[in-house]
PDB file of C-alpha atoms and ligand atoms in Angstrom:
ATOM      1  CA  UNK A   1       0.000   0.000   0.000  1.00 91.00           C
ATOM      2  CA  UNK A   2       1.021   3.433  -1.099  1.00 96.00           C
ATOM      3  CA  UNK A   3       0.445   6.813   0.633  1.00 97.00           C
ATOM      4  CA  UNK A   4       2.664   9.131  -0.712  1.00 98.00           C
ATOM      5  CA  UNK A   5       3.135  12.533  -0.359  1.00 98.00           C
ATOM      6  CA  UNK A   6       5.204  14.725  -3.045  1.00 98.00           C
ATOM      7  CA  UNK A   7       6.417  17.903  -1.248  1.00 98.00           C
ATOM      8  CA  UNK A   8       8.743  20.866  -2.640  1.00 98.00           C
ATOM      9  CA  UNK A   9       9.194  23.957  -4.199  1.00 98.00           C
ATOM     10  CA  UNK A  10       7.204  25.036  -7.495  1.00 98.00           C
ATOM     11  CA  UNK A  11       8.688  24.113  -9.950  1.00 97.00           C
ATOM     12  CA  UNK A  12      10.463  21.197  -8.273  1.00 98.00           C
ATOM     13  CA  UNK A  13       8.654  18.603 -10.939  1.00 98.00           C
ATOM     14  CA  UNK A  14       6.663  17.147  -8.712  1.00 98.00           C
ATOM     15  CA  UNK A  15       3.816  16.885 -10.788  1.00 97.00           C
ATOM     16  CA  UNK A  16       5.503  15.611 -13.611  1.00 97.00           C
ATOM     17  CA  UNK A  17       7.206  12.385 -11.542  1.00 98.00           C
ATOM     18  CA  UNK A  18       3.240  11.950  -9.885  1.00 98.00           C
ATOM     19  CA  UNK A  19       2.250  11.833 -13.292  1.00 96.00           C
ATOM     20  CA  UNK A  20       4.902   8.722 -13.622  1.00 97.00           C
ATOM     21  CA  UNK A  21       4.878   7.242 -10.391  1.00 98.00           C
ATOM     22  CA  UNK A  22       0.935   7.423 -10.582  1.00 97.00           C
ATOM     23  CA  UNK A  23       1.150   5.089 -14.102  1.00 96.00           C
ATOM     24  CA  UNK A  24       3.898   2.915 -12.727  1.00 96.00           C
ATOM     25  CA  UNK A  25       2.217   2.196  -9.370  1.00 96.00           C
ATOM     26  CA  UNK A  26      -1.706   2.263 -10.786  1.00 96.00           C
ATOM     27  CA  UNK A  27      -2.883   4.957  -7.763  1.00 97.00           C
ATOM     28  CA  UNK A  28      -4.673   8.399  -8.101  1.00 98.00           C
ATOM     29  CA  UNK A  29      -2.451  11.237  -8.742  1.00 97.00           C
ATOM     30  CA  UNK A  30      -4.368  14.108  -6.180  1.00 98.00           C
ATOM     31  CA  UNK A  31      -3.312  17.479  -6.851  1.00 97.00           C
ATOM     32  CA  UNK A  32      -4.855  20.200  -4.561  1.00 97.00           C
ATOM     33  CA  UNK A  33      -3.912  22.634  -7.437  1.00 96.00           C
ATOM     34  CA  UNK A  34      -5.013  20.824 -10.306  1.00 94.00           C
ATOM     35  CA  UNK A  35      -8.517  20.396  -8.690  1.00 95.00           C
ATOM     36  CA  UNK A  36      -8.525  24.492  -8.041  1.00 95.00           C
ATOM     37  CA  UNK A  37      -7.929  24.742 -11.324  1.00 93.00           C
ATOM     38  CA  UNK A  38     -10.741  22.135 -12.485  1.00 93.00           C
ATOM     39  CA  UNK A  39     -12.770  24.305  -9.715  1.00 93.00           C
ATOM     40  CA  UNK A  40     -12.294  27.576 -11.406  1.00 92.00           C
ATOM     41  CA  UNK A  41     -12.701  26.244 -14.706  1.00 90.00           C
ATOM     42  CA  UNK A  42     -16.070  24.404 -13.801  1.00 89.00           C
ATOM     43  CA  UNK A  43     -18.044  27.937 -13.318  1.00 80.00           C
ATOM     44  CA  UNK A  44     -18.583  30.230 -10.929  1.00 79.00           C
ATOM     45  CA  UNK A  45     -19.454  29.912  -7.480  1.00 89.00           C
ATOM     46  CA  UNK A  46     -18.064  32.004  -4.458  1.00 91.00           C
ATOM     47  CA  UNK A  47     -15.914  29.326  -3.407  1.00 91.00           C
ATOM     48  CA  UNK A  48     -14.031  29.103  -6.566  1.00 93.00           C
ATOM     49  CA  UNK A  49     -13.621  33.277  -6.989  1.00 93.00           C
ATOM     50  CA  UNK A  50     -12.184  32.871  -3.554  1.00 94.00           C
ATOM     51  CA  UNK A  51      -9.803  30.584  -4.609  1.00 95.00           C
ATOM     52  CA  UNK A  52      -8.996  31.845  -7.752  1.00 94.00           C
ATOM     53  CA  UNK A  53      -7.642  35.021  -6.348  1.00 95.00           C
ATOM     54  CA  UNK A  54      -5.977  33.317  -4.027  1.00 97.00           C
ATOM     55  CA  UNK A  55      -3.984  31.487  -6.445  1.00 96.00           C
ATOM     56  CA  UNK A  56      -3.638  34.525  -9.162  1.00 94.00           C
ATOM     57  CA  UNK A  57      -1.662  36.141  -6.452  1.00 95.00           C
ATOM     58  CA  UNK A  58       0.498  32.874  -5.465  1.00 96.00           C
ATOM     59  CA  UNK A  59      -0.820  33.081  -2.039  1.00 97.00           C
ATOM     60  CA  UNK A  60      -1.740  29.919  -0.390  1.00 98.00           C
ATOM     61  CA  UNK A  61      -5.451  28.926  -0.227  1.00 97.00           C
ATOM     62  CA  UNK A  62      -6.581  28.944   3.555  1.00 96.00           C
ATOM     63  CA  UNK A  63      -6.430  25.893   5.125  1.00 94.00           C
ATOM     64  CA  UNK A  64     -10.009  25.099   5.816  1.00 91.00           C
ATOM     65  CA  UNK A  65     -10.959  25.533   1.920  1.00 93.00           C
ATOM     66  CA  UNK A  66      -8.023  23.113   1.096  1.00 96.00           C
ATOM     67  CA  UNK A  67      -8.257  20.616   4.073  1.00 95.00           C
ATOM     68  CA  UNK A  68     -11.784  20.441   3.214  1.00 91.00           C
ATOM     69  CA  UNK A  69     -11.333  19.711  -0.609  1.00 93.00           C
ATOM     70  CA  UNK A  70      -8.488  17.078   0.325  1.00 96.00           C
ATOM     71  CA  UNK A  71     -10.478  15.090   2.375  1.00 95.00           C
ATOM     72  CA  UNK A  72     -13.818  14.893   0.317  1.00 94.00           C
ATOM     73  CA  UNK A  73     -11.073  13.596  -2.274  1.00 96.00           C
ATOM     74  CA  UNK A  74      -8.999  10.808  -0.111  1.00 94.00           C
ATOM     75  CA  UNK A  75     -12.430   9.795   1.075  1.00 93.00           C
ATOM     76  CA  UNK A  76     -13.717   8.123  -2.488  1.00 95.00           C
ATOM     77  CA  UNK A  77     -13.107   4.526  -3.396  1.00 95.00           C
ATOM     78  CA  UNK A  78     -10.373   4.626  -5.571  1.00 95.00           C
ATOM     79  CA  UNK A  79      -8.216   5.973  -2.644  1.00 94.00           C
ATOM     80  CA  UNK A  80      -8.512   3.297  -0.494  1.00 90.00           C
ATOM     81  CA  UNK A  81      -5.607   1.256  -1.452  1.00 89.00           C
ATOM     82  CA  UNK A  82      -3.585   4.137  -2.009  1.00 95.00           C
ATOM     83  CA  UNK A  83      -2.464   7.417  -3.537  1.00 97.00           C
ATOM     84  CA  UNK A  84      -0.199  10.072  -4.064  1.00 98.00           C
ATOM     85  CA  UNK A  85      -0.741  13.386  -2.787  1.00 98.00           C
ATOM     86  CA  UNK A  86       0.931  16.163  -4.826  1.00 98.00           C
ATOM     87  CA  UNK A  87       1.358  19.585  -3.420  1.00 96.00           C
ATOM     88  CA  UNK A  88      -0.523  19.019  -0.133  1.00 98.00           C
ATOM     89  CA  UNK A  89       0.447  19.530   3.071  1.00 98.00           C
ATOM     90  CA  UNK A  90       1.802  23.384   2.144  1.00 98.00           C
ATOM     91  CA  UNK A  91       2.032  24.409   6.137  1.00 97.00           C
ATOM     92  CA  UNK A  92       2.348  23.281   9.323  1.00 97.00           C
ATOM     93  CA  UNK A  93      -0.761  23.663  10.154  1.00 97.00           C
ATOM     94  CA  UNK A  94      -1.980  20.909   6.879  1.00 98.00           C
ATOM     95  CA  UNK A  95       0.750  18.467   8.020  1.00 97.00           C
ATOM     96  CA  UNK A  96      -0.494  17.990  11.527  1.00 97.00           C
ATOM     97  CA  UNK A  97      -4.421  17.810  10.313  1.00 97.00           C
ATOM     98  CA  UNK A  98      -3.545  15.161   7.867  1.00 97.00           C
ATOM     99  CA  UNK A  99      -1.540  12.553   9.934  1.00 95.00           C
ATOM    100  CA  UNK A 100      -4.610  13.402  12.472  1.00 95.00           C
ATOM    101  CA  UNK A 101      -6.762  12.081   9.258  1.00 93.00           C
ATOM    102  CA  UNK A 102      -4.443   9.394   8.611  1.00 92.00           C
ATOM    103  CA  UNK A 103      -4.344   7.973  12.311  1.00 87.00           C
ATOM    104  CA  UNK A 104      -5.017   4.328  10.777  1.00 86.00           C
ATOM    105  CA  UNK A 105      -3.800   4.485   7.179  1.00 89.00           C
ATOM    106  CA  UNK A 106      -0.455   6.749   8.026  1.00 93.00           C
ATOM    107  CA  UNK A 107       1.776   7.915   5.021  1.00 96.00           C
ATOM    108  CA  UNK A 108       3.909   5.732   3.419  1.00 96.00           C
ATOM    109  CA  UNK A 109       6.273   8.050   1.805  1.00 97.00           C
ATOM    110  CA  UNK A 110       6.942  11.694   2.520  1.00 98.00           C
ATOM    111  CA  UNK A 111       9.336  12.516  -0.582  1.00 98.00           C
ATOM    112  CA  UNK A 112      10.996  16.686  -0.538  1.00 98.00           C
ATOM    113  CA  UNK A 113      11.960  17.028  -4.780  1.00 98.00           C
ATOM    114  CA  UNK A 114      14.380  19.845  -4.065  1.00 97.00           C
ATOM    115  CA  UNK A 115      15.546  22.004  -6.639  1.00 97.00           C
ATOM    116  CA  UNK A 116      18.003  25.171  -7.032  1.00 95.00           C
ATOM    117  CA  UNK A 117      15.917  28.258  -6.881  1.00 93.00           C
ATOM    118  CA  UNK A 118      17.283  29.880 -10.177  1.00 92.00           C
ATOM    119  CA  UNK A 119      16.471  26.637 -11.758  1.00 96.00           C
ATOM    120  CA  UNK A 120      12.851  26.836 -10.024  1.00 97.00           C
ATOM    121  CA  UNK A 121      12.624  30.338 -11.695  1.00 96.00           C
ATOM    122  CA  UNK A 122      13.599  29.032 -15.327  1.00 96.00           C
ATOM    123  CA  UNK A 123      11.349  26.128 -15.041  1.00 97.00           C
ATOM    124  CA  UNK A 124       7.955  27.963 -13.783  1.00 97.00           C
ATOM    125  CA  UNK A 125       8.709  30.972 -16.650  1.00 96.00           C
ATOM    126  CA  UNK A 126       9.128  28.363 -18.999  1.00 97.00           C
ATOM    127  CA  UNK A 127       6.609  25.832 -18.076  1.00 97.00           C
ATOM    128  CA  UNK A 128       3.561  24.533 -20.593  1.00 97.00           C
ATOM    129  CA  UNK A 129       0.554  23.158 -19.311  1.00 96.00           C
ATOM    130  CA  UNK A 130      -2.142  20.845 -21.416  1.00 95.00           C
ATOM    131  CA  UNK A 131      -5.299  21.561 -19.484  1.00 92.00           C
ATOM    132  CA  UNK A 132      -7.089  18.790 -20.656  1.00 91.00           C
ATOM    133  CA  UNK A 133      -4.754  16.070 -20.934  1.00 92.00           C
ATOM    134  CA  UNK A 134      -2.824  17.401 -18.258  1.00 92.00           C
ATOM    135  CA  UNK A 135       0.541  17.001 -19.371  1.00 95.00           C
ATOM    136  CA  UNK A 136       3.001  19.397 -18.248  1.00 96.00           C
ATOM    137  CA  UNK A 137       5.843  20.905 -20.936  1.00 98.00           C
ATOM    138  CA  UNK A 138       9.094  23.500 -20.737  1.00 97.00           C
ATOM    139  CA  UNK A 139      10.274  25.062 -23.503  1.00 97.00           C
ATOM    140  CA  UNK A 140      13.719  24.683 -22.285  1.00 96.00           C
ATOM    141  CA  UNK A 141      14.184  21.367 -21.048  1.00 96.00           C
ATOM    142  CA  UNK A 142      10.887  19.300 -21.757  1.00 96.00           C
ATOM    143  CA  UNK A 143       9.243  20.793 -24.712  1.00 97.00           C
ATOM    144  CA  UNK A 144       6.768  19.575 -27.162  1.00 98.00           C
ATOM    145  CA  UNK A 145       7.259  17.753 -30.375  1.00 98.00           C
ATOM    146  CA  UNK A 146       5.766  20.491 -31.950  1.00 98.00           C
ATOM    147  CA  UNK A 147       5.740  23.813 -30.935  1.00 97.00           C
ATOM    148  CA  UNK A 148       3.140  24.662 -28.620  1.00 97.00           C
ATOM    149  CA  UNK A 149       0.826  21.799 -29.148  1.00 98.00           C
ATOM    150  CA  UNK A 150       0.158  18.907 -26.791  1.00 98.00           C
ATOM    151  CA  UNK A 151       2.007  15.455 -27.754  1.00 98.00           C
ATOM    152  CA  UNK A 152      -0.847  13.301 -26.636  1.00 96.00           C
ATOM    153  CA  UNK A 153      -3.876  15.472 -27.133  1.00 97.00           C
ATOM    154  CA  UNK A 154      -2.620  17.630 -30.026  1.00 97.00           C
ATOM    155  CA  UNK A 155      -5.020  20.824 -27.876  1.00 97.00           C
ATOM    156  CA  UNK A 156      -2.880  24.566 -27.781  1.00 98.00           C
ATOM    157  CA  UNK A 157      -0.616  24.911 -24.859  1.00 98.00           C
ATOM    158  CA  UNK A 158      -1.163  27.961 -22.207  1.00 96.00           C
ATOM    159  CA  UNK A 159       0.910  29.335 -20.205  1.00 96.00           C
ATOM    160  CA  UNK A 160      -0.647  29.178 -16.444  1.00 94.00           C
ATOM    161  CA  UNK A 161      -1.584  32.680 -14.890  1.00 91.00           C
ATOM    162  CA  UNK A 162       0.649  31.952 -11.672  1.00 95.00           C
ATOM    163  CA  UNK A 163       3.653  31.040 -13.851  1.00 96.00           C
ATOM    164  CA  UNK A 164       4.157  35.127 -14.823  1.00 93.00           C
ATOM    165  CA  UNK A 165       7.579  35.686 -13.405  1.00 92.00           C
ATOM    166  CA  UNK A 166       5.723  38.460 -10.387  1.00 91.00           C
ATOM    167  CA  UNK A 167       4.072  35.748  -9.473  1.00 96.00           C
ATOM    168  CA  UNK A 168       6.397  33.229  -9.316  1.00 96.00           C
ATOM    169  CA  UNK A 169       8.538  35.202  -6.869  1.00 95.00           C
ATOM    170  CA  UNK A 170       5.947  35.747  -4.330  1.00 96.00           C
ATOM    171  CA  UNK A 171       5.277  31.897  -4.545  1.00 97.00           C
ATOM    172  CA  UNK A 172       8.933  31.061  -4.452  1.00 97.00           C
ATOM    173  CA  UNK A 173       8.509  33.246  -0.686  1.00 97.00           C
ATOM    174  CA  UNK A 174       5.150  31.601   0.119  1.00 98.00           C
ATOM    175  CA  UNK A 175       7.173  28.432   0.113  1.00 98.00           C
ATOM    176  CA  UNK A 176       9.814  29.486   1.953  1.00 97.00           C
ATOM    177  CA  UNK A 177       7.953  31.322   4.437  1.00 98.00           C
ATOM    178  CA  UNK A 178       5.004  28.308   4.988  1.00 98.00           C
ATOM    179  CA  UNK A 179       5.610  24.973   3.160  1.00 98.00           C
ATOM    180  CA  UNK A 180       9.781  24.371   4.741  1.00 98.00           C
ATOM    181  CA  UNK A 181       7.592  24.440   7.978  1.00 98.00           C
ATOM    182  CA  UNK A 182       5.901  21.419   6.857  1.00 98.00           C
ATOM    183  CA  UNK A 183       9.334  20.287   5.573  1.00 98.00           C
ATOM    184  CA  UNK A 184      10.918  20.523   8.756  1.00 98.00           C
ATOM    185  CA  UNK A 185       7.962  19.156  10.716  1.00 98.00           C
ATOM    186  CA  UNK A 186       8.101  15.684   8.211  1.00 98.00           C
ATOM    187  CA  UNK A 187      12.340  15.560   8.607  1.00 97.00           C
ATOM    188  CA  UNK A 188      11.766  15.943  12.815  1.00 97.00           C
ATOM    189  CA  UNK A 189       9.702  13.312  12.842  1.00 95.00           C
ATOM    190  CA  UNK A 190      11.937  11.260  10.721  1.00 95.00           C
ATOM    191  CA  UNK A 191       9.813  10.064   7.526  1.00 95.00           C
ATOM    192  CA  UNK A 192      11.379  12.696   4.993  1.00 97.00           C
ATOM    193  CA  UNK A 193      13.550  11.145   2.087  1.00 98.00           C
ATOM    194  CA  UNK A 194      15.127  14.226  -0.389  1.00 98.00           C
ATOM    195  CA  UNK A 195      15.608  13.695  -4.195  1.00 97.00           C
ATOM    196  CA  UNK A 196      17.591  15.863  -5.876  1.00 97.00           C
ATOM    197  CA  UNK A 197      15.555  17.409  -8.261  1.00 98.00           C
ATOM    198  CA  UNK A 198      18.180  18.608 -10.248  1.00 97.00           C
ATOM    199  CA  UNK A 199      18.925  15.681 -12.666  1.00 97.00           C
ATOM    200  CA  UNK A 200      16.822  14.863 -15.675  1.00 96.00           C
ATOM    201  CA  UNK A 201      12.935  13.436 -15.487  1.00 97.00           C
ATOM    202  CA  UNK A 202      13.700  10.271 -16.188  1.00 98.00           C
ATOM    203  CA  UNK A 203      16.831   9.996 -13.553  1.00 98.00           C
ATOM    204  CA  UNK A 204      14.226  11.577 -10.745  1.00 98.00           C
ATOM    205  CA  UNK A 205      12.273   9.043 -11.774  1.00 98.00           C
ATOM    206  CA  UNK A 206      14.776   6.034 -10.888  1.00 98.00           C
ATOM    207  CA  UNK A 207      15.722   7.654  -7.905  1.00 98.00           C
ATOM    208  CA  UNK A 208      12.101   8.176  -6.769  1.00 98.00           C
ATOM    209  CA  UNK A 209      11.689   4.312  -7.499  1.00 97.00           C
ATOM    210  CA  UNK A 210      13.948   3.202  -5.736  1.00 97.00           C
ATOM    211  CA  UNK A 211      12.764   5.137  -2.342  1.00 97.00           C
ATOM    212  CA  UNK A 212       9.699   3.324  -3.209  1.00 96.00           C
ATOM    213  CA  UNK A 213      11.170   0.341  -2.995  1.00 92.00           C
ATOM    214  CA  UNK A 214      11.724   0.389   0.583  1.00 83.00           C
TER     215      UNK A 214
HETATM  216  P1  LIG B 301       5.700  21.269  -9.785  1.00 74.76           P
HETATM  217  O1  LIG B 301       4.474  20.401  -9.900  1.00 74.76           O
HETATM  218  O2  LIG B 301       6.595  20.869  -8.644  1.00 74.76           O
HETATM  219  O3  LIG B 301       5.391  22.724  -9.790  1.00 74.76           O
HETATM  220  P2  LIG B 301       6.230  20.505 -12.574  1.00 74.76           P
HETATM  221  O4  LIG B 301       6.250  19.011 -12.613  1.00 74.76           O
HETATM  222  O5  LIG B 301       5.047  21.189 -13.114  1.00 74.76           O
HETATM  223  O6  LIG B 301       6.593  21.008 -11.075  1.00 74.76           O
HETATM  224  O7  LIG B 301       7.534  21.000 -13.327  1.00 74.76           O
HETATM  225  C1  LIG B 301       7.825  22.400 -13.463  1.00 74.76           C
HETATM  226  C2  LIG B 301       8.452  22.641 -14.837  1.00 74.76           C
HETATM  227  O8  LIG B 301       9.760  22.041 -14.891  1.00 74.76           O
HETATM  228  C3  LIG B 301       7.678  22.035 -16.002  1.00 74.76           C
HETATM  229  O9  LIG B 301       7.789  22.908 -17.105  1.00 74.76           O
HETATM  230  C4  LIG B 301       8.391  20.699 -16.268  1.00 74.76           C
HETATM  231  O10 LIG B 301       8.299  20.301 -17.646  1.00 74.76           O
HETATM  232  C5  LIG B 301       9.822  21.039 -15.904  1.00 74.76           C
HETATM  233  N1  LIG B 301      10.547  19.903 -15.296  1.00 74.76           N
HETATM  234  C6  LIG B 301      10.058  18.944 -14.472  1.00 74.76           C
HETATM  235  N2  LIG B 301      11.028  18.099 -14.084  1.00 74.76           N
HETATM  236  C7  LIG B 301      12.179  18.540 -14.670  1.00 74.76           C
HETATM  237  C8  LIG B 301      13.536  18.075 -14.641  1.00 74.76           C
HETATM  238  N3  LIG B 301      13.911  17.008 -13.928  1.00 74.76           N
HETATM  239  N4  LIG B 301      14.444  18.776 -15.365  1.00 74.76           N
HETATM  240  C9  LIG B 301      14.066  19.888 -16.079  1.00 74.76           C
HETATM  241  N5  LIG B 301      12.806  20.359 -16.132  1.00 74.76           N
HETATM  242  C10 LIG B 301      11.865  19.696 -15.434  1.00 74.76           C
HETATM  243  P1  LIG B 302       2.952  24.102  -8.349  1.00 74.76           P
HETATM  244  O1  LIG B 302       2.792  22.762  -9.033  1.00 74.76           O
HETATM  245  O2  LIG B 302       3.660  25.057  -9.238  1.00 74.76           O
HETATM  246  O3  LIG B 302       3.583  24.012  -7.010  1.00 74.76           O
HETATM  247  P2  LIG B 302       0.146  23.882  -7.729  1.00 74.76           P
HETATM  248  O4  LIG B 302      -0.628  23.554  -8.946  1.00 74.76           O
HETATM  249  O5  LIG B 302       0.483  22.752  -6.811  1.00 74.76           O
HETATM  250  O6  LIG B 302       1.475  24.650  -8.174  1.00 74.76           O
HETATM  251  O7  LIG B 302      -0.569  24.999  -6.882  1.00 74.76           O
HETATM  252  C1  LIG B 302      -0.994  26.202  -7.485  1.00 74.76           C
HETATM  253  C2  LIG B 302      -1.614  27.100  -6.420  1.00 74.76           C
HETATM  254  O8  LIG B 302      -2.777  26.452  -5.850  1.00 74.76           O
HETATM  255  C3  LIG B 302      -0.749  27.459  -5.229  1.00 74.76           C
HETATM  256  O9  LIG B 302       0.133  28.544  -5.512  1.00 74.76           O
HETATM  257  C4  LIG B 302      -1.816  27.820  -4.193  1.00 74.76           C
HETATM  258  O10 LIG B 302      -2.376  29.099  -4.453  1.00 74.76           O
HETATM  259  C5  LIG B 302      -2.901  26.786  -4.475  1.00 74.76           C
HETATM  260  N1  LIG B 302      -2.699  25.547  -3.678  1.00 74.76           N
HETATM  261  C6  LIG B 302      -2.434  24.309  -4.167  1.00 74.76           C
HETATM  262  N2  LIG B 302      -2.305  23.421  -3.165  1.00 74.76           N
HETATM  263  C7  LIG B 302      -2.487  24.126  -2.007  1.00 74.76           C
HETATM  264  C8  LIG B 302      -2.449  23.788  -0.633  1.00 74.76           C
HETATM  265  N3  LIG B 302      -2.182  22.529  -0.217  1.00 74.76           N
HETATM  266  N4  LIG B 302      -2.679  24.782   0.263  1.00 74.76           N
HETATM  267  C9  LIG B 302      -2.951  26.028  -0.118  1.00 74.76           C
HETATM  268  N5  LIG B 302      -2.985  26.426  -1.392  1.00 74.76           N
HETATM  269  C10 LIG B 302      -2.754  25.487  -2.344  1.00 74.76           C
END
């Protein structure tokens, strides 16, 4: 049984190994910020303006909108033998109410990608998203097979409205500022493993297996 939790900077790649590890292991791949996204896109309702402008200004959504969100999510069948949790906990305060949630079905795997922040800063300016499909591209270092279009879906690429590079900064501080918290709270108790997110996708991708393996 896999619980895993992907934590890290934006930008680390942590939703491009889920992506993998998700395939490789057959779990759900649950993304706080991909289900904002699906949220915002889905119409409009007060909860979702709240959240968007939340997220437009790289802040991080307050806990009891996310915690709430999270949990109607973990609670469906297809999480009950397992899945990976991508971008959640983001503070403290998360951490501590999910292993609360978790008291019988603890995590499995808490797994920091860490990454150089000038890197982080190259990757978010130059990241691609496919909304539908989902698959996420970089014009530098992962890009398309042609320009701008989706390999798998063929739709037009966007550029997300948090990836601007004003943006970006404030998250880079968010993280710094809340989600290390977290970070620290996971090493202290002696469950953290680190990748170094630096290598290539597919090398993460061993090295993430192999933590797995254990
Ligand atoms: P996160 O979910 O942590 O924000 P993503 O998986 O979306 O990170 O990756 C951020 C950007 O960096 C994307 O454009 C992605 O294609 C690119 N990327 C992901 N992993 C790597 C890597 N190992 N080397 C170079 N670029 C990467
Ligand atoms: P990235 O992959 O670049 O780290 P995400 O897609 O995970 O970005 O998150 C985008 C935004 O969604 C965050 O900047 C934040 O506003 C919001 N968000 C996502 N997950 C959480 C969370 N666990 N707590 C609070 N806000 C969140």
């Amino acid at each position: 049984m896999y619980n895993i939790v992907f934590i890290g900077p934006p930008g680390g790649g942590k939703g491009t190994q889920a992506d993998m590890v998700c395939k490789f292991l057959n779990i759900p791949h649950i993304s706080t910020g991909d289900i904002f996204r699906a949220m915002i896109k889905e119409g409009k309702s007060e909860l979702a303006d709240m959240i968007r402008g939340y997220m437009s200004r790289g802040e991080l959504v307050p806990d009891e909108a996310v915690v709430d969100v999270l949990f109607d999510r973990i609670s469906k069948d297809d999480c009950q033998n397992g899945y990976l949790l991508d971008g959640f906990p983001r503070s403290l305060n998360q951490a501590k109410v999910l292993d609360a949630k978790l008291a019988s079905a603890p995590l499995t795997h808490v797994i920091l990608i860490d990454v150089d922040e000038n890197q982080l800063i190259k990757r978010l300016t130059g990241r691609r998203t496919a909304v539908n499909s989902g698959k996420i591209y970089n014009i530098h270092f992962n890009p398309p097979k042609v320009e701008g279009k989706c390999d798998v879906s063929g739709e037009d690429l966007i550029i997300r409205d948090d990836d601007k590079i004003e943006t970006v900064t404030n998250r880079l501080k968010v993280y710094k500022d809340q989600t290390v918290a977290a970070v620290n709270y996971y090493k202290e108790k002696g469950v953290l493993t680190v990748i170094k997110g630096e290598k290539n996708i597919d090398e993460v991708f061993a090295d993430i297996k192999e933590v797995l393996k254990s």
